[in-house]
XYZ file of C-alpha atoms in Angstrom:
227
model
C 61.949 -9.959 93.718
C 60.852 -7.759 96.631
C 57.214 -6.923 97.360
C 57.324 -3.444 95.794
C 58.793 -4.839 92.565
C 56.221 -7.642 92.467
C 53.352 -5.161 92.904
C 54.767 -2.902 90.190
C 55.111 -5.840 87.787
C 51.536 -6.993 88.495
C 50.219 -3.461 87.917
C 52.034 -3.296 84.585
C 50.526 -6.592 83.474
C 47.023 -5.562 84.573
C 47.514 -2.359 82.582
C 48.220 -4.442 79.478
C 45.262 -6.694 80.338
C 42.905 -3.704 80.226
C 44.649 -1.888 77.351
C 45.879 -4.634 75.021
C 47.284 -4.049 71.583
C 46.329 -7.543 70.437
C 43.748 -10.078 71.612
C 43.299 -13.750 70.746
C 39.888 -15.334 71.312
C 40.242 -19.105 71.499
C 36.897 -20.630 70.599
C 35.776 -17.616 68.565
C 32.735 -18.620 66.539
C 30.315 -17.489 63.842
C 27.467 -19.281 65.624
C 25.166 -16.808 67.343
C 24.664 -17.425 71.044
C 28.011 -19.124 71.606
C 30.278 -17.470 74.145
C 33.073 -17.189 71.581
C 30.717 -15.402 69.188
C 29.506 -12.898 71.785
C 32.963 -12.038 73.081
C 34.515 -11.628 69.641
C 31.590 -9.438 68.551
C 32.082 -7.256 71.645
C 35.760 -6.833 70.834
C 35.028 -5.432 67.382
C 34.571 -2.063 69.141
C 38.107 -2.211 70.540
C 41.100 -0.995 68.473
C 43.289 -4.040 69.248
C 44.423 -6.456 66.585
C 42.021 -9.398 66.858
C 42.836 -13.052 66.263
C 40.046 -15.646 66.263
C 41.321 -19.139 67.046
C 39.146 -22.051 65.949
C 40.181 -24.995 63.734
C 36.581 -25.335 62.493
C 36.311 -21.773 61.143
C 38.061 -20.183 58.169
C 37.159 -16.695 59.329
C 35.141 -15.034 62.095
C 33.481 -11.682 61.444
C 35.751 -11.341 58.419
C 38.956 -11.954 60.385
C 41.064 -14.950 59.267
C 40.823 -17.737 61.838
C 43.817 -19.701 63.092
C 43.679 -23.391 64.005
C 45.639 -23.044 67.273
C 47.086 -20.324 69.484
C 50.534 -21.420 68.276
C 49.683 -20.384 64.697
C 49.195 -16.663 65.389
C 51.485 -14.237 63.526
C 52.405 -12.516 66.807
C 52.251 -13.094 70.549
C 48.909 -11.700 71.719
C 48.818 -9.412 74.759
C 45.675 -11.143 76.014
C 44.172 -14.563 75.309
C 40.480 -15.079 76.084
C 39.674 -18.791 76.251
C 36.064 -19.760 75.491
C 36.234 -23.559 75.722
C 35.125 -26.215 78.190
C 37.204 -26.789 81.320
C 39.405 -29.643 80.089
C 40.316 -28.002 76.780
C 40.742 -24.664 78.520
C 43.587 -25.924 80.720
C 45.442 -27.400 77.766
C 45.156 -24.136 75.801
C 46.079 -22.044 78.867
C 49.252 -24.104 79.215
C 50.025 -23.477 75.531
C 49.433 -19.734 76.007
C 51.726 -19.665 79.030
C 54.401 -21.551 77.115
C 54.205 -18.887 74.386
C 54.702 -16.207 77.085
C 51.299 -14.617 76.570
C 51.128 -12.404 79.652
C 47.392 -12.331 80.364
C 44.875 -15.169 80.103
C 41.144 -14.731 80.741
C 39.226 -17.943 81.406
C 35.437 -17.841 81.283
C 34.667 -21.550 81.650
C 33.282 -23.052 84.826
C 33.764 -26.667 85.835
C 36.813 -26.203 88.051
C 37.270 -26.135 91.833
C 33.561 -25.621 92.416
C 32.652 -28.997 90.867
C 34.685 -31.611 92.734
C 38.101 -33.259 92.762
C 38.486 -33.506 88.983
C 37.747 -29.792 88.668
C 40.094 -28.972 91.542
C 42.911 -30.802 89.768
C 42.284 -28.756 86.608
C 42.346 -25.592 88.698
C 45.617 -26.637 90.340
C 47.174 -26.833 86.878
C 46.035 -23.281 86.182
C 47.401 -22.061 89.517
C 50.818 -23.442 88.614
C 51.161 -21.397 85.413
C 52.002 -17.923 86.837
C 54.858 -19.265 88.944
C 56.236 -21.341 86.104
C 55.848 -18.909 83.206
C 55.187 -15.455 84.681
C 51.769 -15.078 83.061
C 48.669 -13.833 84.918
C 45.343 -15.681 84.888
C 41.918 -14.106 85.449
C 39.373 -16.767 86.395
C 38.442 -19.465 85.767
C 34.675 -18.995 85.880
C 35.179 -15.283 85.189
C 32.339 -13.194 83.802
C 35.039 -11.167 82.061
C 36.248 -7.586 82.084
C 34.833 -4.334 80.736
C 36.925 -1.176 80.375
C 34.646 1.491 78.870
C 37.441 3.997 78.181
C 38.686 1.961 75.218
C 35.801 -0.473 74.650
C 37.675 -3.562 75.838
C 34.814 -5.913 76.668
C 34.941 -9.684 77.243
C 31.620 -10.033 79.100
C 29.412 -12.676 77.506
C 26.026 -11.623 78.930
C 23.852 -8.570 78.228
C 25.161 -5.648 80.257
C 24.064 -2.303 78.851
C 27.455 -1.508 77.362
C 26.134 1.349 75.209
C 24.758 3.192 78.231
C 28.101 2.715 79.998
C 30.256 3.632 77.015
C 31.099 7.109 78.318
C 32.849 5.534 81.294
C 33.302 7.054 84.738
C 35.264 6.669 87.940
C 33.890 3.568 89.667
C 35.883 0.322 89.440
C 33.721 -2.655 90.397
C 35.484 -5.912 91.273
C 33.265 -8.917 91.890
C 33.679 -12.607 92.548
C 30.020 -13.288 91.751
C 28.854 -13.237 88.146
C 25.181 -12.752 89.051
C 25.957 -9.813 91.353
C 28.174 -8.412 88.616
C 25.407 -8.537 86.023
C 23.027 -6.781 88.415
C 25.588 -4.061 89.108
C 26.083 -3.414 85.395
C 22.322 -3.230 84.893
C 22.011 -0.760 87.763
C 24.850 1.352 86.385
C 23.216 1.393 82.966
C 19.768 2.295 84.298
C 20.864 4.972 86.746
C 23.649 6.464 84.675
C 26.537 6.355 87.131
C 29.847 5.970 85.368
C 32.112 2.945 85.624
C 35.863 3.003 85.259
C 36.016 -0.771 84.965
C 34.261 -4.032 85.682
C 36.322 -7.059 86.748
C 34.832 -10.542 87.165
C 37.226 -12.466 89.419
C 35.645 -15.914 89.200
C 37.519 -18.616 91.122
C 40.680 -16.497 91.587
C 43.188 -19.136 90.526
C 45.672 -16.260 90.257
C 44.602 -12.599 90.055
C 42.480 -11.563 93.032
C 40.735 -8.561 94.554
C 43.929 -7.292 96.224
C 45.779 -7.161 92.885
C 43.030 -5.048 91.335
C 42.539 -2.921 94.452
C 46.224 -1.954 94.286
C 45.974 -1.247 90.558
C 42.877 0.942 90.704
C 44.035 2.544 93.950
C 46.978 3.953 91.989
C 44.856 4.928 88.960
C 44.180 8.692 88.757
C 40.918 8.166 86.832
C 39.425 5.864 89.471
C 37.395 7.761 92.081
C 35.853 4.774 93.883
C 36.585 1.066 94.177
C 33.666 -1.263 94.999
C 34.179 -4.940 95.779
C 31.922 -7.962 96.153
C 33.876 -10.943 97.484
C 32.842 -14.236 99.059
């Protein structure tokens, strides 16, 4: 595949990442305060078909829960994994094997923690080349696309004030800087096209999203915070 074809394919997958028809949340929970509870609650505003995955729950927010990602009635467009690092890699490998195109990983405990974490991250890095999936994270704060309400951010971020959207795409490697930017956007009223939390960049990185939003007619400005 030549470079132009690779860029086009990545843009198409990012488009489906931000505008999914179906989303699986692995680790979805009825317990308030848990990451899987917050993310699934956020996604109730989005029109996608939602699939909570948790063997300990019969249903989450009234949606029937599935014991594993392999038990879903369809292949989800996006899988959001809300588990600890070790379990996350195992589930990510299952998602890749099912040809789920986009995987968002919120857990930390990877390359930033030492050799054991680096080995887990190496396994994640191998998945796109082997299966053709794309991975956002690990250690990602999530994504927020106000146009359609797709929101996987697990901290308070003024989503109601940002709901009207706007033209600024903010791409950040730092979760703390990202939270501050969302708070500023909410308080000052400038519109955001999208928020992307890169995390450790095992796969998708700032260049992938810069190319995507650079070709997006509704994006008027791209802001980046990278380390």
